[in-house]
Tab-separated table of C-alpha atoms and ligand atoms in Angstrom:
chain	number	residue	atom	x	y	z
O	203	MET	CA	3.548	-27.286	2.586
O	204	VAL	CA	4.195	-25.316	5.774
O	205	GLY	CA	1.283	-25.201	8.270
O	206	TYR	CA	-1.334	-27.917	8.695
O	207	ALA	CA	-4.387	-26.317	10.292
O	208	PHE	CA	-7.224	-24.482	8.486
O	209	MET	CA	-5.549	-23.515	5.213
O	210	GLY	CA	-3.232	-26.514	5.481
O	211	ALA	CA	-6.276	-28.777	5.320
O	212	ALA	CA	-7.993	-26.768	2.562
O	213	HIS	CA	-4.854	-26.728	0.398
O	214	SER	CA	-4.125	-30.428	1.056
O	215	GLN	CA	-7.596	-31.346	-0.150
O	216	ALA	CA	-6.956	-29.351	-3.318
O	217	TRP	CA	-3.503	-30.884	-3.889
O	218	ARG	CA	-5.025	-34.366	-3.463
O	219	THR	CA	-7.823	-33.627	-5.911
O	220	VAL	CA	-6.300	-31.508	-8.642
O	221	ASN	CA	-4.864	-34.276	-10.851
O	222	ARG	CA	-7.967	-36.405	-10.481
O	223	VAL	CA	-10.192	-33.651	-11.819
O	224	TYR	CA	-8.037	-31.773	-14.294
O	225	ASP	CA	-5.866	-33.084	-17.094
O	226	LEU	CA	-2.600	-31.308	-16.303
O	227	PRO	CA	0.880	-31.359	-17.841
O	228	ALA	CA	2.392	-32.459	-14.501
O	229	ARG	CA	1.456	-34.781	-11.637
O	230	VAL	CA	1.597	-33.472	-8.080
O	231	ARG	CA	3.429	-35.517	-5.435
O	232	MET	CA	2.601	-34.391	-1.912
O	233	ALA	CA	6.182	-34.737	-0.719
O	234	ALA	CA	6.344	-33.212	2.755
O	235	ILE	CA	4.464	-31.151	5.318
O	236	CYS	CA	5.933	-28.996	8.082
O	237	GLY	CA	4.521	-27.927	11.465
O	238	ARG	CA	6.108	-27.068	14.783
O	239	ASP	CA	4.687	-29.884	16.907
O	240	PRO	CA	6.244	-33.299	16.049
O	241	GLU	CA	3.215	-35.403	17.018
O	242	LYS	CA	0.609	-33.139	15.456
O	243	VAL	CA	2.528	-32.795	12.199
O	244	ALA	CA	2.959	-36.581	11.987
O	245	ASP	CA	-0.780	-36.981	12.465
O	246	ALA	CA	-1.475	-34.233	9.916
O	247	ALA	CA	0.773	-35.895	7.323
O	248	ASP	CA	-1.161	-39.119	7.775
O	249	ARG	CA	-4.601	-37.494	7.724
O	250	LEU	CA	-3.976	-35.028	4.906
O	251	GLY	CA	-2.005	-37.370	2.646
O	252	TRP	CA	1.627	-36.196	2.774
O	253	GLU	CA	4.533	-38.612	2.243
O	254	SER	CA	6.754	-37.185	4.987
O	255	HIS	CA	6.839	-34.550	7.708
O	256	THR	CA	9.255	-32.264	9.527
O	257	THR	CA	9.248	-29.583	12.237
O	258	ASP	CA	11.699	-27.309	10.395
O	259	TRP	CA	10.601	-25.658	7.147
O	260	ARG	CA	14.273	-25.155	6.199
O	261	GLU	CA	14.445	-28.921	5.597
O	262	LEU	CA	11.794	-28.606	2.881
O	263	ILE	CA	13.741	-25.893	1.165
O	264	ALA	CA	16.978	-27.903	1.281
O	265	ARG	CA	15.418	-30.914	-0.466
O	266	ASP	CA	16.153	-31.428	-4.180
O	267	ASP	CA	12.920	-33.336	-4.811
O	268	ILE	CA	10.686	-30.409	-3.795
O	269	ASP	CA	9.677	-27.929	-6.514
O	270	ILE	CA	6.829	-25.929	-4.943
O	271	VAL	CA	6.573	-24.567	-1.387
O	272	ASP	CA	3.045	-23.789	-0.190
O	273	VAL	CA	3.053	-21.307	2.721
O	274	CYS	CA	-0.018	-21.766	4.986
O	275	THR	CA	1.272	-20.136	8.195
O	276	PRO	CA	0.204	-16.883	9.894
O	277	GLY	CA	1.507	-13.675	8.295
O	278	ASP	CA	4.490	-13.226	10.622
O	279	SER	CA	6.387	-16.049	8.882
O	280	HIS	CA	5.306	-15.498	5.240
O	281	ALA	CA	8.248	-13.259	4.338
O	282	GLU	CA	10.983	-15.360	5.941
O	283	ILE	CA	9.796	-18.681	4.471
O	284	THR	CA	8.975	-17.233	1.043
O	285	LEU	CA	12.262	-15.349	0.649
O	286	ALA	CA	14.273	-18.449	1.601
O	287	ALA	CA	12.230	-20.670	-0.739
O	288	LEU	CA	12.583	-18.324	-3.723
O	289	ALA	CA	16.327	-17.973	-3.073
O	290	ALA	CA	16.583	-21.775	-3.137
O	291	GLY	CA	14.840	-21.890	-6.536
O	292	LYS	CA	11.447	-23.140	-5.326
O	293	HIS	CA	8.159	-21.940	-6.822
O	294	VAL	CA	6.014	-20.416	-4.043
O	295	LEU	CA	2.313	-20.272	-3.284
O	296	CYS	CA	1.879	-17.926	-0.299
O	297	GLU	CA	-1.394	-17.451	1.562
O	298	LYS	CA	-2.963	-13.990	1.836
O	299	PRO	CA	-2.398	-11.324	2.913
O	300	LEU	CA	1.057	-11.562	1.352
O	301	ALA	CA	2.797	-10.157	4.431
O	302	ASN	CA	2.259	-8.223	7.655
O	303	THR	CA	3.771	-4.962	6.356
O	304	VAL	CA	4.273	-3.103	3.068
O	305	ALA	CA	8.056	-3.310	3.575
O	306	GLU	CA	7.929	-7.127	3.725
O	307	ALA	CA	5.545	-7.302	0.761
O	308	ARG	CA	7.890	-5.102	-1.282
O	309	GLU	CA	10.874	-7.308	-0.451
O	310	MET	CA	8.908	-10.440	-1.404
O	311	THR	CA	7.742	-8.838	-4.660
O	312	ALA	CA	11.299	-7.836	-5.555
O	313	ALA	CA	12.529	-11.371	-4.755
O	314	ALA	CA	9.735	-12.838	-6.910
O	315	ALA	CA	10.799	-10.604	-9.818
O	316	THR	CA	14.424	-11.771	-9.485
O	317	ALA	CA	13.338	-15.403	-9.266
O	318	GLN	CA	11.025	-14.966	-12.260
O	319	ALA	CA	14.048	-14.230	-14.443
O	320	ALA	CA	15.256	-17.751	-13.581
O	321	GLY	CA	11.855	-19.301	-14.375
O	322	ILE	CA	10.684	-19.479	-10.756
O	323	ARG	CA	6.953	-18.695	-10.295
O	324	SER	CA	5.089	-17.163	-7.386
O	325	MET	CA	1.435	-16.682	-6.558
O	326	CYS	CA	-0.626	-15.335	-3.647
O	327	GLY	CA	-3.640	-17.315	-2.372
O	328	PHE	CA	-6.585	-15.051	-3.078
O	329	ASN	CA	-8.716	-18.116	-3.797
O	330	TYR	CA	-12.077	-16.332	-4.201
O	331	ARG	CA	-10.951	-15.171	-7.663
O	332	ARG	CA	-11.376	-18.806	-8.637
O	333	VAL	CA	-14.983	-19.326	-7.638
O	334	PRO	CA	-16.457	-19.838	-11.148
O	335	ALA	CA	-19.142	-17.154	-10.610
O	336	VAL	CA	-16.459	-14.619	-9.621
O	337	THR	CA	-14.307	-15.472	-12.639
O	338	MET	CA	-17.427	-15.105	-14.780
O	339	MET	CA	-18.118	-11.713	-13.199
O	340	GLN	CA	-14.626	-10.610	-14.270
O	341	GLN	CA	-15.197	-11.939	-17.794
O	342	LEU	CA	-18.543	-10.128	-18.196
O	343	ILE	CA	-17.000	-6.832	-17.047
O	344	ALA	CA	-13.900	-7.284	-19.251
O	345	ALA	CA	-16.174	-7.976	-22.238
O	346	GLY	CA	-17.889	-4.619	-21.662
O	347	ARG	CA	-21.269	-6.113	-20.696
O	348	LEU	CA	-21.602	-3.692	-17.772
O	349	GLY	CA	-20.418	-0.638	-19.705
O	350	LYS	CA	-18.726	2.031	-17.637
O	351	ILE	CA	-18.320	0.911	-14.021
O	352	ARG	CA	-19.846	3.438	-11.592
O	353	HIS	CA	-20.157	1.640	-8.241
O	354	VAL	CA	-18.578	-1.225	-6.333
O	355	ARG	CA	-20.182	-2.353	-3.072
O	356	ALA	CA	-18.304	-5.010	-1.119
O	357	VAL	CA	-18.805	-6.545	2.325
O	358	TYR	CA	-17.086	-9.429	4.099
O	359	LEU	CA	-18.820	-10.111	7.411
O	360	GLN	CA	-18.149	-12.623	10.208
O	361	ASP	CA	-19.197	-12.856	13.882
O	362	TRP	CA	-16.767	-15.288	15.549
O	363	ILE	CA	-15.441	-12.840	18.185
O	364	VAL	CA	-18.710	-11.145	19.241
O	365	ASP	CA	-18.336	-12.922	22.618
O	366	PRO	CA	-15.923	-10.781	24.702
O	367	GLN	CA	-14.724	-14.018	26.372
O	368	PHE	CA	-13.397	-15.361	23.077
O	369	PRO	CA	-9.637	-15.677	23.698
O	370	LEU	CA	-6.758	-13.654	22.308
O	371	VAL	CA	-5.783	-15.979	19.427
O	372	TRP	CA	-3.046	-15.059	16.912
O	373	ARG	CA	-5.525	-13.357	14.576
O	374	LEU	CA	-6.096	-10.713	17.294
O	375	GLN	CA	-2.382	-9.900	17.687
O	376	LYS	CA	-0.783	-7.358	15.368
O	377	ASP	CA	2.732	-8.837	15.567
O	378	LYS	CA	1.378	-12.191	14.292
O	379	ALA	CA	-1.451	-11.150	11.952
O	380	GLY	CA	-0.465	-7.640	10.793
O	381	SER	CA	-4.042	-6.380	11.182
O	382	GLY	CA	-7.468	-7.748	12.134
O	383	ALA	CA	-10.627	-8.004	10.059
O	384	LEU	CA	-8.992	-5.602	7.599
O	385	GLY	CA	-6.096	-7.824	6.487
O	386	ASP	CA	-7.844	-11.128	7.086
O	387	ILE	CA	-11.138	-10.678	5.240
O	388	GLY	CA	-10.929	-7.077	3.959
O	389	ALA	CA	-7.917	-8.154	1.877
O	390	HIS	CA	-10.135	-10.679	0.044
O	391	ILE	CA	-12.730	-8.111	-1.063
O	392	ILE	CA	-9.989	-5.639	-2.023
O	393	ASP	CA	-8.377	-8.237	-4.293
O	394	LEU	CA	-11.699	-9.558	-5.589
O	395	THR	CA	-13.049	-6.138	-6.586
O	396	GLN	CA	-9.762	-5.025	-8.176
O	397	PHE	CA	-9.704	-8.343	-10.076
O	398	VAL	CA	-13.276	-8.207	-11.392
O	399	THR	CA	-13.211	-4.516	-12.343
O	400	GLY	CA	-9.616	-4.400	-13.620
O	401	GLN	CA	-9.360	-1.139	-11.678
O	402	ARG	CA	-7.022	-0.227	-8.846
O	403	ILE	CA	-8.092	1.420	-5.580
O	404	ALA	CA	-6.513	4.859	-5.873
O	405	GLY	CA	-7.487	6.466	-2.557
O	406	VAL	CA	-9.447	5.766	0.635
O	407	SER	CA	-11.117	7.312	3.662
O	408	ALA	CA	-11.477	4.824	6.506
O	409	LEU	CA	-12.779	4.044	9.974
O	410	THR	CA	-11.503	1.141	12.052
O	411	GLU	CA	-12.602	0.022	15.508
O	412	THR	CA	-11.561	-2.436	18.200
O	413	PHE	CA	-14.779	-3.020	20.135
O	414	VAL	CA	-13.324	-5.421	22.727
O	415	LYS	CA	-9.883	-4.248	23.799
O	416	GLN	CA	-8.930	-6.921	26.364
O	417	ARG	CA	-9.502	-10.658	26.022
O	418	PRO	CA	-8.653	-13.791	28.013
O	419	LEU	CA	-5.328	-15.333	27.104
O	420	PRO	CA	-5.736	-18.638	25.283
O	421	GLY	CA	-5.126	-21.833	27.221
O	422	GLY	CA	-3.616	-24.872	25.549
O	423	SER	CA	-0.384	-24.769	23.636
O	424	SER	CA	-0.844	-22.681	20.536
O	425	GLY	CA	-3.902	-20.443	20.660
O	426	LEU	CA	-4.015	-20.750	16.869
O	427	ALA	CA	-7.707	-21.548	16.548
O	428	ALA	CA	-9.021	-20.582	13.141
O	429	THR	CA	-12.596	-19.902	14.127
O	430	GLY	CA	-14.873	-20.963	16.964
O	431	PRO	CA	-13.914	-21.034	20.643
O	432	ALA	CA	-10.260	-21.868	21.233
O	433	ASP	CA	-9.250	-24.371	23.868
O	434	GLY	CA	-9.832	-23.263	27.497
O	435	ALA	CA	-9.160	-19.565	27.945
O	436	THR	CA	-7.316	-18.585	31.136
O	437	ALA	CA	-8.284	-15.934	33.735
O	438	ALA	CA	-5.444	-13.620	32.655
O	439	THR	CA	-6.199	-11.145	29.880
O	440	GLY	CA	-4.179	-9.460	27.155
O	441	GLU	CA	-4.635	-6.505	24.807
O	442	VAL	CA	-6.251	-6.882	21.395
O	443	THR	CA	-3.849	-5.041	19.074
O	444	VAL	CA	-5.786	-5.251	15.798
O	445	ASP	CA	-9.045	-3.876	14.379
O	446	ASP	CA	-12.298	-5.772	14.938
O	447	ALA	CA	-13.889	-3.980	11.984
O	448	ALA	CA	-12.875	-1.685	9.136
O	449	VAL	CA	-15.107	0.342	6.824
O	450	PHE	CA	-13.905	2.586	4.027
O	451	VAL	CA	-14.934	4.471	0.945
O	452	ALA	CA	-12.659	4.440	-2.075
O	453	ARG	CA	-12.116	5.817	-5.546
O	454	LEU	CA	-11.032	3.366	-8.227
O	455	ASP	CA	-8.615	4.594	-10.878
O	456	GLY	CA	-11.190	3.991	-13.635
O	457	GLY	CA	-13.583	6.457	-11.996
O	458	ALA	CA	-15.847	4.167	-9.914
O	459	LEU	CA	-16.893	4.949	-6.342
O	460	ALA	CA	-16.612	2.038	-3.935
O	461	THR	CA	-17.568	1.081	-0.380
O	462	TYR	CA	-16.009	-1.691	1.682
O	463	GLU	CA	-16.917	-3.215	5.033
O	464	ALA	CA	-14.958	-5.955	6.846
O	465	SER	CA	-16.107	-7.026	10.305
O	466	ARG	CA	-15.860	-9.841	12.824
O	467	PHE	CA	-18.746	-8.314	14.784
O	468	ALA	CA	-21.597	-8.729	12.284
O	469	THR	CA	-23.759	-10.896	14.544
O	470	GLY	CA	-25.332	-13.740	12.580
O	471	ARG	CA	-23.024	-13.382	9.606
O	472	LYS	CA	-20.689	-16.382	9.546
O	473	ASN	CA	-18.753	-15.844	6.340
O	474	GLY	CA	-20.837	-13.324	4.418
O	475	LEU	CA	-18.956	-12.104	1.354
O	476	ARG	CA	-21.090	-10.107	-1.077
O	477	VAL	CA	-20.009	-7.909	-3.982
O	478	GLU	CA	-22.182	-5.821	-6.305
O	479	VAL	CA	-20.907	-3.889	-9.316
O	480	ASN	CA	-23.096	-1.335	-11.116
O	481	GLY	CA	-22.214	-0.167	-14.619
O	482	SER	CA	-23.868	2.031	-17.235
O	483	LEU	CA	-25.188	-1.095	-19.045
O	484	GLY	CA	-25.857	-3.503	-16.202
O	485	THR	CA	-25.169	-4.901	-12.738
O	486	VAL	CA	-23.640	-8.114	-11.409
O	487	VAL	CA	-23.994	-9.465	-7.872
O	488	PHE	CA	-22.055	-12.272	-6.169
O	489	ASP	CA	-22.908	-13.744	-2.758
O	490	LEU	CA	-20.602	-16.421	-1.311
O	491	GLU	CA	-23.512	-18.108	0.488
O	492	ARG	CA	-24.923	-18.866	-2.990
O	493	LEU	CA	-21.600	-19.325	-4.726
O	494	ASN	CA	-22.895	-21.304	-7.692
O	495	GLU	CA	-24.999	-18.339	-8.769
O	496	LEU	CA	-24.393	-14.982	-10.395
O	497	GLU	CA	-27.072	-12.309	-10.597
O	498	PHE	CA	-26.921	-10.293	-13.819
O	499	TYR	CA	-29.068	-7.313	-14.769
O	500	ASP	CA	-28.726	-6.488	-18.469
O	501	ALA	CA	-29.949	-2.940	-19.122
O	502	THR	CA	-29.495	-3.351	-22.881
O	503	LEU	CA	-32.552	-5.626	-23.105
O	504	PRO	CA	-35.956	-4.113	-24.009
O	505	ALA	CA	-37.320	-2.368	-20.887
O	506	ALA	CA	-40.159	-4.881	-20.588
O	507	GLU	CA	-37.658	-7.767	-20.331
O	508	GLN	CA	-35.215	-6.212	-17.900
O	509	GLY	CA	-34.734	-7.741	-14.463
O	510	PHE	CA	-32.179	-9.621	-12.401
O	511	THR	CA	-31.353	-12.975	-13.982
O	512	ARG	CA	-30.071	-15.761	-11.729
O	513	ILE	CA	-27.389	-17.625	-13.704
O	514	LEU	CA	-26.506	-21.065	-12.367
O	515	VAL	CA	-22.759	-21.156	-13.046
O	516	THR	CA	-22.457	-24.925	-13.544
O	517	GLU	CA	-22.373	-25.317	-17.324
O	518	GLY	CA	-19.387	-26.925	-19.012
O	519	ASP	CA	-18.513	-23.645	-20.677
O	520	HIS	CA	-18.481	-21.725	-17.399
O	521	PRO	CA	-15.005	-21.112	-15.929
O	522	TYR	CA	-13.407	-24.230	-14.337
O	523	MET	CA	-16.659	-26.245	-14.594
O	524	SER	CA	-16.002	-28.533	-17.569
O	525	ALA	CA	-13.986	-30.962	-15.424
O	526	TRP	CA	-16.543	-31.249	-12.622
O	527	TRP	CA	-20.038	-32.721	-12.681
O	528	PRO	CA	-22.937	-32.516	-15.159
O	529	PRO	CA	-24.717	-29.092	-15.352
O	530	GLY	CA	-26.680	-28.207	-12.226
O	531	HIS	CA	-24.497	-30.377	-9.962
O	532	ILE	CA	-23.180	-27.677	-7.705
O	533	ILE	CA	-19.729	-27.159	-6.181
O	534	GLY	CA	-18.543	-25.542	-2.901
O	535	TYR	CA	-15.929	-23.548	-0.997
O	536	GLU	CA	-13.122	-26.090	-1.304
O	537	HIS	CA	-13.281	-26.155	-5.100
O	538	SER	CA	-11.821	-22.651	-5.296
O	539	PHE	CA	-8.596	-24.111	-3.860
O	540	THR	CA	-8.551	-26.938	-6.412
O	541	HIS	CA	-8.892	-24.301	-9.141
O	542	GLN	CA	-6.027	-22.369	-7.542
O	543	MET	CA	-3.776	-25.454	-7.654
O	544	ARG	CA	-4.839	-26.203	-11.233
O	545	ASP	CA	-3.756	-22.756	-12.379
O	546	LEU	CA	-0.517	-22.902	-10.402
O	547	VAL	CA	0.503	-26.369	-11.660
O	548	GLU	CA	-0.329	-25.416	-15.232
O	549	ALA	CA	1.685	-22.184	-14.946
O	550	VAL	CA	4.716	-23.923	-13.428
O	551	ALA	CA	4.626	-26.780	-15.924
O	552	THR	CA	4.204	-24.559	-18.981
O	553	GLY	CA	6.539	-21.770	-17.833
O	554	VAL	CA	4.124	-18.844	-17.465
O	555	ASP	CA	3.465	-16.551	-14.511
O	556	PRO	CA	0.318	-17.320	-12.510
O	557	ALA	CA	-2.022	-14.675	-11.063
O	558	PRO	CA	-2.467	-13.133	-8.597
O	559	SER	CA	1.225	-12.274	-8.627
O	560	PHE	CA	3.118	-10.955	-5.636
O	561	ALA	CA	2.891	-7.520	-7.312
O	562	ASP	CA	-0.914	-7.841	-7.282
O	563	ALA	CA	-0.741	-8.841	-3.606
O	564	LEU	CA	1.579	-5.898	-2.863
O	565	GLN	CA	-1.117	-3.647	-4.335
O	566	VAL	CA	-3.603	-5.109	-1.814
O	567	GLN	CA	-1.052	-4.549	0.968
O	568	LEU	CA	-0.699	-0.896	-0.085
O	569	VAL	CA	-4.489	-0.497	0.217
O	570	LEU	CA	-4.483	-2.125	3.683
O	571	ASP	CA	-1.740	0.287	4.718
O	572	ALA	CA	-3.610	3.319	3.328
O	573	VAL	CA	-6.792	2.251	5.179
O	574	THR	CA	-4.861	1.960	8.455
O	575	ARG	CA	-3.187	5.350	8.004
O	576	SER	CA	-6.447	7.047	7.019
O	577	ALA	CA	-8.206	5.676	10.112
O	578	GLU	CA	-5.341	6.851	12.336
O	579	LEU	CA	-5.665	10.351	10.846
O	580	GLY	CA	-9.389	10.750	11.566
O	581	SER	CA	-10.505	9.254	8.219
O	582	SER	CA	-8.469	11.733	6.179
O	583	TRP	CA	-8.332	11.081	2.432
O	584	THR	CA	-5.274	8.878	1.738
O	585	GLU	CA	-3.888	8.113	-1.712
O	586	VAL	CA	-2.780	4.546	-2.460
O	587	GLU	CA	0.610	4.343	-4.071
O	588	PRO	CA	0.520	2.167	-7.238
O	589	SER	CA	2.201	-1.245	-6.975
O	590	LEU	CA	4.925	-2.293	-9.443
O	591	ALA	CA	2.425	-3.753	-11.875
O	592	ALA	CA	-1.155	-3.070	-12.862
O	593	VAL	CA	-3.745	-5.290	-11.225
O	594	ALA	CA	-5.147	-8.252	-13.146
O	595	GLY	CA	-3.138	-7.569	-16.303
Z	608	NAD	N1	-7.522	-17.995	1.395
Z	608	NAD	C1	-8.360	-18.003	2.433
Z	608	NAD	O1	-9.565	-17.979	2.258
Z	608	NAD	C2	-7.798	-18.052	3.826
Z	608	NAD	C3	-8.622	-18.460	4.891
Z	608	NAD	C4	-8.054	-18.545	6.171
Z	608	NAD	C5	-6.737	-18.191	6.366
Z	608	NAD	N2	-5.981	-17.752	5.314
Z	608	NAD	C6	-4.560	-17.377	5.505
Z	608	NAD	O2	-3.804	-18.569	5.671
Z	608	NAD	C7	-2.752	-18.358	6.599
Z	608	NAD	C8	-2.874	-19.373	7.737
Z	608	NAD	O3	-4.145	-19.212	8.348
Z	608	NAD	P1	-4.932	-20.454	8.999
Z	608	NAD	O4	-6.338	-20.055	9.146
Z	608	NAD	O5	-4.619	-21.705	8.244
Z	608	NAD	O6	-4.242	-20.495	10.426
Z	608	NAD	P2	-4.234	-21.679	11.468
Z	608	NAD	O7	-3.968	-21.103	12.791
Z	608	NAD	O8	-5.414	-22.557	11.264
Z	608	NAD	O9	-2.933	-22.524	11.001
Z	608	NAD	C9	-1.637	-21.992	11.038
Z	608	NAD	C10	-0.653	-23.130	10.908
Z	608	NAD	O10	0.672	-22.603	10.801
Z	608	NAD	C11	1.545	-23.344	11.672
Z	608	NAD	N3	2.700	-22.502	11.944
Z	608	NAD	C12	2.719	-21.273	12.513
Z	608	NAD	N4	3.984	-20.799	12.540
Z	608	NAD	C13	4.766	-21.757	11.969
Z	608	NAD	C14	6.158	-21.854	11.702
Z	608	NAD	N5	7.004	-20.886	12.027
Z	608	NAD	N6	6.617	-22.999	11.105
Z	608	NAD	C15	5.765	-23.998	10.771
Z	608	NAD	N7	4.429	-23.930	10.990
Z	608	NAD	C16	3.946	-22.832	11.586
Z	608	NAD	C17	0.655	-23.677	12.847
Z	608	NAD	O11	1.178	-24.719	13.614
Z	608	NAD	C18	-0.640	-24.066	12.119
Z	608	NAD	O12	-0.537	-25.399	11.627
Z	608	NAD	C19	-2.866	-16.899	7.068
Z	608	NAD	O13	-2.026	-16.117	6.273
Z	608	NAD	C20	-4.321	-16.560	6.766
Z	608	NAD	O14	-4.540	-15.185	6.528
Z	608	NAD	C21	-6.488	-17.703	4.059
């Protein structure tokens, strides 16, 4: 694994847990973790359960006893680490968004296709696909229970930079993060909605905004705080070079109309991801703050019986749930990462390609790029070029 902070911790927890919960054809050994600070990475290895540590990710790639490289760094190093790992014959799990630019994402997708021919697998970390209620949403839609999909309504709302004194951390710098709320949280709802509907975003009209344009420079050494105030901001300020919020309307290639909103300025909303899909035969609603539940409206029932049903997605025959606790014993955010590792280990061990593929993630990157270009051109309608492969098979 490369990177030991927010996603490093979330992924480590999943790697530690996956073999205890699921019966898999291979056992995971947490061989080595990499970070740039020698003391902090040593501490992280100890705390998170890794056998060894290094400050140079190239050492991981050179080792014969490492099969999978898990990339948990900011977007500016995804391409370099991933390309080197694939070239060295390592399977790769890369965090989202796949890259900072379409050009990098294309190069990574091409490298993944070459590696695939040699049995090397790659996957992008859109973990929300693996919340059981979201997987169930996809299954209901694929089974035709919603009929023809007419509307998709998706929001991902946070508020961690409402304070103009919040410092200029890496997520607010385009050269490190690629974009702001758009690529960080907008990318999740783009992938999630394309996954559940099986439809691709074909065109967009967008608005983006940077509400606070100058922020204090971070104190301390890294300025890589995930959320919440970073260590002591200094008096000097720097320019925010990414969007604080992005909103866009879209057409899906199956005919649905969609709206998307991604913001870090939605005061009071901490991590509010909500998706609603309306079809000719019904509606499904997912809300991350109630992630064990799925709301389903079945319009094929007699009119007198119609209404939103709250399904508690904790039964043994719900996706991923058979290995967890008895029905009604709920799960949380971190379980989506365990499910991600389960699917990756199973795919690697049995020689199949996991999803979402790099081609799926390139499709998301093409949408991010179209949103940015549309906003720069006064919200003009902007077509999204299809990726190499269809989304979600
Ligand atoms: N799937 C999700 O829900 C989710 C949530 C948050 C972040 N992410 C993604 O995960 C990635 C990391 O985000 P984060 O929140 O964990 O960031 P973070 O700032 O918490 O951690 C980044 C880590 O990368 C390390 N790092 C940076 N450059 C490095 C390099 N060249 N070599 C070795 N280590 C390096 C840092 O030291 C730090 O340990 C980003 O791509 C982000 O978009 C995904």
